[in-house]
Amino acid sequence: MIIDCHGHFTTAPKALESWRLAQIANLNTPELGPKVADLKISDDELRESIETNQLRLMKERGSDLTLFSPRASFMAHHIGDFNTSSTWAAICNELCYRVNQLFPDHFVPVAMLPQSPGVDPATCIPELERCVKDYGNVGINLNPDPSGGHWTSPPLSDKHWYPIYEKMVEYNIPAMIHVSTSCNSCFHTTGAHYLNADTTAFMQCLTSDLFKEFPTLKFLIPHGGGAVPYHWGRFRGLAQELKKPLLQEHLLNNIYFDTCVYHQPGIDLLTKVIPVENILFASEMIGAVRGIDPETGHYYDDTKRYIESSSILNAEQRYKIYEGNTRHVFPRLDAHLKAKGL
């Protein structure tokens, strides 16, 4: 089975964006709406949005199952207050659950959290619990910078985040560390802010002893880990100067990387530097990079091609990347698949 651990509902029907724009327009006058009940998206609209986009490409490219969460850039936790984010998260999470119900063999939901700058992360727990218990979510997306590029929150190692971690451990779910839209003009959202955050999250963990506090906590750092694999020697050296254990012991029982790296040399570097056991297949298809690479004639985000073309990986290692590692990092997904005889 080829499991894509990083999918977002980037093709949601237009009514979702229209509702969100109305919500933003009335931040100071919420009594004017919109109400949750005002959003009308039919099952047929959801089917069309998936069948003509994600599912079509999954079949063309040869992947079987996608872990599916709300569109990352639309999370926009910096907009409004906690009530704004809470309502928006609930709507988006329900839509991903409905996609799962319509296509249970192809999509499994992952939740966004109703984060808000300066608000205690414990306020996210009711939505997290609802998604796990009622929707069967197998993981969450955790935004380390709800301010949208201004980094006003404490580092991930701070006790500020512990209420979320405690629930993650209780429910045995991992978190993909994924920022949202940048509202800081210094940082392009997908070209800078995303990759900065991936690198920053790794370094915050490196300088701390977070995983001594939470030895079973699991983080998935997307986009191939940002700059991490490319500068692995730097991180090893910094850990050494900080008197930390070797990275294999210090971080790699808890931190994993995906394959949202959009060229062959990048995937080759990732699989040379990072242990195969810490790499999960992903594409983030119909995401940040949607075009065709003129050098290859194929879509940049058709990442399965890079795994298949690798001269580094053997069959057992490909199995780990495609399926085995994801089932390990997402135990609830593994249990879900086993219950279906898979």
PDB file of C-alpha atoms in Angstrom, residues 168-301:
ATOM      1  CA  MET A 168      -1.292  13.391  21.812  1.00  0.00           C
ATOM      2  CA  VAL A 169       0.329  10.843  24.105  1.00  0.00           C
ATOM      3  CA  GLU A 170      -3.026   9.828  25.587  1.00  0.00           C
ATOM      4  CA  TYR A 171      -4.579   9.219  22.162  1.00  0.00           C
ATOM      5  CA  ASN A 172      -1.363   7.937  20.576  1.00  0.00           C
ATOM      6  CA  ILE A 173      -1.450  10.402  17.689  1.00  0.00           C
ATOM      7  CA  PRO A 174       1.409  12.301  16.026  1.00  0.00           C
ATOM      8  CA  ALA A 175       1.466  15.941  14.979  1.00  0.00           C
ATOM      9  CA  MET A 176       2.607  17.282  11.651  1.00  0.00           C
ATOM     10  CA  ILE A 177       4.330  20.564  12.489  1.00  0.00           C
ATOM     11  CA  HIS A 178       2.798  22.792   9.827  1.00  0.00           C
ATOM     12  CA  VAL A 179       2.499  26.575   9.765  1.00  0.00           C
ATOM     13  CA  SER A 180      -0.160  28.476   7.841  1.00  0.00           C
ATOM     14  CA  THR A 181      -0.271  31.656   5.794  1.00  0.00           C
ATOM     15  CA  SER A 182       2.426  34.247   6.415  1.00  0.00           C
ATOM     16  CA  CYS A 183       1.126  37.761   7.010  1.00  0.00           C
ATOM     17  CA  ASN A 184       4.725  38.998   7.324  1.00  0.00           C
ATOM     18  CA  SER A 185       5.854  40.393   3.963  1.00  0.00           C
ATOM     19  CA  CYS A 186       9.410  39.251   4.671  1.00  0.00           C
ATOM     20  CA  PHE A 187       8.372  35.599   4.340  1.00  0.00           C
ATOM     21  CA  HIS A 188       6.663  34.151   1.299  1.00  0.00           C
ATOM     22  CA  THR A 189       4.178  31.614   2.634  1.00  0.00           C
ATOM     23  CA  THR A 190       5.183  28.412   0.843  1.00  0.00           C
ATOM     24  CA  GLY A 191       8.690  29.313  -0.330  1.00  0.00           C
ATOM     25  CA  ALA A 192      10.051  30.752   2.904  1.00  0.00           C
ATOM     26  CA  HIS A 193       7.684  30.560   5.875  1.00  0.00           C
ATOM     27  CA  TYR A 194       6.944  26.835   5.491  1.00  0.00           C
ATOM     28  CA  LEU A 195      10.580  25.844   5.100  1.00  0.00           C
ATOM     29  CA  ASN A 196      11.745  28.248   7.813  1.00  0.00           C
ATOM     30  CA  ALA A 197       9.236  26.690  10.196  1.00  0.00           C
ATOM     31  CA  ASP A 198      10.330  23.150   9.387  1.00  0.00           C
ATOM     32  CA  THR A 199      13.932  24.032  10.164  1.00  0.00           C
ATOM     33  CA  THR A 200      13.016  26.092  13.224  1.00  0.00           C
ATOM     34  CA  ALA A 201      10.871  23.330  14.717  1.00  0.00           C
ATOM     35  CA  PHE A 202      13.718  20.847  14.396  1.00  0.00           C
ATOM     36  CA  MET A 203      16.176  23.237  16.047  1.00  0.00           C
ATOM     37  CA  GLN A 204      13.764  23.990  18.890  1.00  0.00           C
ATOM     38  CA  CYS A 205      13.637  20.282  19.627  1.00  0.00           C
ATOM     39  CA  LEU A 206      17.401  19.889  19.279  1.00  0.00           C
ATOM     40  CA  THR A 207      18.167  22.544  21.883  1.00  0.00           C
ATOM     41  CA  SER A 208      15.713  21.062  24.384  1.00  0.00           C
ATOM     42  CA  ASP A 209      15.091  17.826  26.240  1.00  0.00           C
ATOM     43  CA  LEU A 210      11.439  17.676  25.187  1.00  0.00           C
ATOM     44  CA  PHE A 211      11.486  13.993  24.359  1.00  0.00           C
ATOM     45  CA  LYS A 212      12.817  13.091  27.788  1.00  0.00           C
ATOM     46  CA  GLU A 213       9.581  14.633  29.090  1.00  0.00           C
ATOM     47  CA  PHE A 214       7.487  12.907  26.401  1.00  0.00           C
ATOM     48  CA  PRO A 215       9.394   9.839  25.191  1.00  0.00           C
ATOM     49  CA  THR A 216       6.526   8.569  22.989  1.00  0.00           C
ATOM     50  CA  LEU A 217       5.666  11.943  21.416  1.00  0.00           C
ATOM     51  CA  LYS A 218       5.971  11.941  17.623  1.00  0.00           C
ATOM     52  CA  PHE A 219       6.443  14.904  15.296  1.00  0.00           C
ATOM     53  CA  LEU A 220       6.340  14.763  11.520  1.00  0.00           C
ATOM     54  CA  ILE A 221       8.266  17.624   9.946  1.00  0.00           C
ATOM     55  CA  PRO A 222       7.016  18.178   6.396  1.00  0.00           C
ATOM     56  CA  HIS A 223       8.607  19.337   3.157  1.00  0.00           C
ATOM     57  CA  GLY A 224      11.561  17.020   3.667  1.00  0.00           C
ATOM     58  CA  GLY A 225      12.492  18.788   6.896  1.00  0.00           C
ATOM     59  CA  GLY A 226      13.237  22.179   5.351  1.00  0.00           C
ATOM     60  CA  ALA A 227      16.989  22.796   5.565  1.00  0.00           C
ATOM     61  CA  VAL A 228      17.607  19.978   8.035  1.00  0.00           C
ATOM     62  CA  PRO A 229      18.923  17.179   5.777  1.00  0.00           C
ATOM     63  CA  TYR A 230      21.008  19.597   3.732  1.00  0.00           C
ATOM     64  CA  HIS A 231      22.690  20.922   6.898  1.00  0.00           C
ATOM     65  CA  TRP A 232      22.795  17.680   8.880  1.00  0.00           C
ATOM     66  CA  GLY A 233      26.465  18.214   9.736  1.00  0.00           C
ATOM     67  CA  ARG A 234      25.667  21.626  11.190  1.00  0.00           C
ATOM     68  CA  PHE A 235      22.926  20.180  13.387  1.00  0.00           C
ATOM     69  CA  ARG A 236      25.128  17.297  14.505  1.00  0.00           C
ATOM     70  CA  GLY A 237      27.864  19.777  15.382  1.00  0.00           C
ATOM     71  CA  LEU A 238      25.515  22.093  17.258  1.00  0.00           C
ATOM     72  CA  ALA A 239      24.124  19.182  19.257  1.00  0.00           C
ATOM     73  CA  GLN A 240      27.661  18.182  20.129  1.00  0.00           C
ATOM     74  CA  GLU A 241      28.549  21.707  21.291  1.00  0.00           C
ATOM     75  CA  LEU A 242      25.369  21.815  23.375  1.00  0.00           C
ATOM     76  CA  LYS A 243      26.383  18.534  25.045  1.00  0.00           C
ATOM     77  CA  LYS A 244      23.330  16.753  23.644  1.00  0.00           C
ATOM     78  CA  PRO A 245      23.318  13.071  22.736  1.00  0.00           C
ATOM     79  CA  LEU A 246      23.879  11.973  19.155  1.00  0.00           C
ATOM     80  CA  LEU A 247      20.923  13.009  17.018  1.00  0.00           C
ATOM     81  CA  GLN A 248      19.970   9.391  16.384  1.00  0.00           C
ATOM     82  CA  GLU A 249      19.311   9.005  20.100  1.00  0.00           C
ATOM     83  CA  HIS A 250      18.324  12.583  20.898  1.00  0.00           C
ATOM     84  CA  LEU A 251      15.669  13.169  18.201  1.00  0.00           C
ATOM     85  CA  LEU A 252      15.195  10.359  15.714  1.00  0.00           C
ATOM     86  CA  ASN A 253      13.014   8.201  17.937  1.00  0.00           C
ATOM     87  CA  ASN A 254      10.500  11.040  17.856  1.00  0.00           C
ATOM     88  CA  ILE A 255      10.986  13.138  14.708  1.00  0.00           C
ATOM     89  CA  TYR A 256      10.188  12.047  11.148  1.00  0.00           C
ATOM     90  CA  PHE A 257      10.354  13.695   7.730  1.00  0.00           C
ATOM     91  CA  ASP A 258       8.162  13.449   4.652  1.00  0.00           C
ATOM     92  CA  THR A 259       9.052  13.309   0.954  1.00  0.00           C
ATOM     93  CA  CYS A 260       7.484  16.599  -0.176  1.00  0.00           C
ATOM     94  CA  VAL A 261      10.727  17.429  -1.958  1.00  0.00           C
ATOM     95  CA  TYR A 262      10.161  18.190  -5.596  1.00  0.00           C
ATOM     96  CA  HIS A 263      13.227  17.034  -7.486  1.00  0.00           C
ATOM     97  CA  GLN A 264      15.317  13.872  -7.709  1.00  0.00           C
ATOM     98  CA  PRO A 265      18.549  15.276  -6.178  1.00  0.00           C
ATOM     99  CA  GLY A 266      16.565  16.472  -3.159  1.00  0.00           C
ATOM    100  CA  ILE A 267      15.014  13.059  -2.548  1.00  0.00           C
ATOM    101  CA  ASP A 268      18.399  11.412  -3.057  1.00  0.00           C
ATOM    102  CA  LEU A 269      19.940  13.728  -0.468  1.00  0.00           C
ATOM    103  CA  LEU A 270      17.102  13.068   1.973  1.00  0.00           C
ATOM    104  CA  THR A 271      17.448   9.298   1.702  1.00  0.00           C
ATOM    105  CA  LYS A 272      21.251   9.419   1.948  1.00  0.00           C
ATOM    106  CA  VAL A 273      21.347  11.610   5.056  1.00  0.00           C
ATOM    107  CA  ILE A 274      18.246  10.694   7.064  1.00  0.00           C
ATOM    108  CA  PRO A 275      17.709   7.060   8.127  1.00  0.00           C
ATOM    109  CA  VAL A 276      15.083   5.438   5.938  1.00  0.00           C
ATOM    110  CA  GLU A 277      13.121   4.522   9.084  1.00  0.00           C
ATOM    111  CA  ASN A 278      12.475   8.249   9.606  1.00  0.00           C
ATOM    112  CA  ILE A 279      11.100   9.032   6.135  1.00  0.00           C
ATOM    113  CA  LEU A 280       7.402   8.880   5.221  1.00  0.00           C
ATOM    114  CA  PHE A 281       6.002   9.081   1.700  1.00  0.00           C
ATOM    115  CA  ALA A 282       4.070  12.258   0.910  1.00  0.00           C
ATOM    116  CA  SER A 283       3.305  14.528  -2.013  1.00  0.00           C
ATOM    117  CA  GLU A 284       1.104  17.410  -0.769  1.00  0.00           C
ATOM    118  CA  MET A 285      -0.414  17.156  -4.222  1.00  0.00           C
ATOM    119  CA  ILE A 286      -2.362  20.095  -5.630  1.00  0.00           C
ATOM    120  CA  GLY A 287      -0.477  22.170  -3.110  1.00  0.00           C
ATOM    121  CA  ALA A 288       2.274  24.752  -3.209  1.00  0.00           C
ATOM    122  CA  VAL A 289       3.928  23.525  -6.414  1.00  0.00           C
ATOM    123  CA  ARG A 290       1.397  22.421  -9.005  1.00  0.00           C
ATOM    124  CA  GLY A 291       3.238  22.839 -12.291  1.00  0.00           C
ATOM    125  CA  ILE A 292       5.171  20.571 -14.636  1.00  0.00           C
ATOM    126  CA  ASP A 293       8.958  20.463 -14.430  1.00  0.00           C
ATOM    127  CA  PRO A 294      10.284  21.378 -17.899  1.00  0.00           C
ATOM    128  CA  GLU A 295      13.396  19.310 -17.237  1.00  0.00           C
ATOM    129  CA  THR A 296      11.435  16.073 -16.768  1.00  0.00           C
ATOM    130  CA  GLY A 297       8.024  16.687 -18.316  1.00  0.00           C
ATOM    131  CA  HIS A 298       6.356  15.475 -15.113  1.00  0.00           C
ATOM    132  CA  TYR A 299       4.602  17.266 -12.272  1.00  0.00           C
ATOM    133  CA  TYR A 300       6.954  18.472  -9.554  1.00  0.00           C
ATOM    134  CA  ASP A 301       4.685  17.020  -6.844  1.00  0.00           C
TER     135      ASP A 301
END
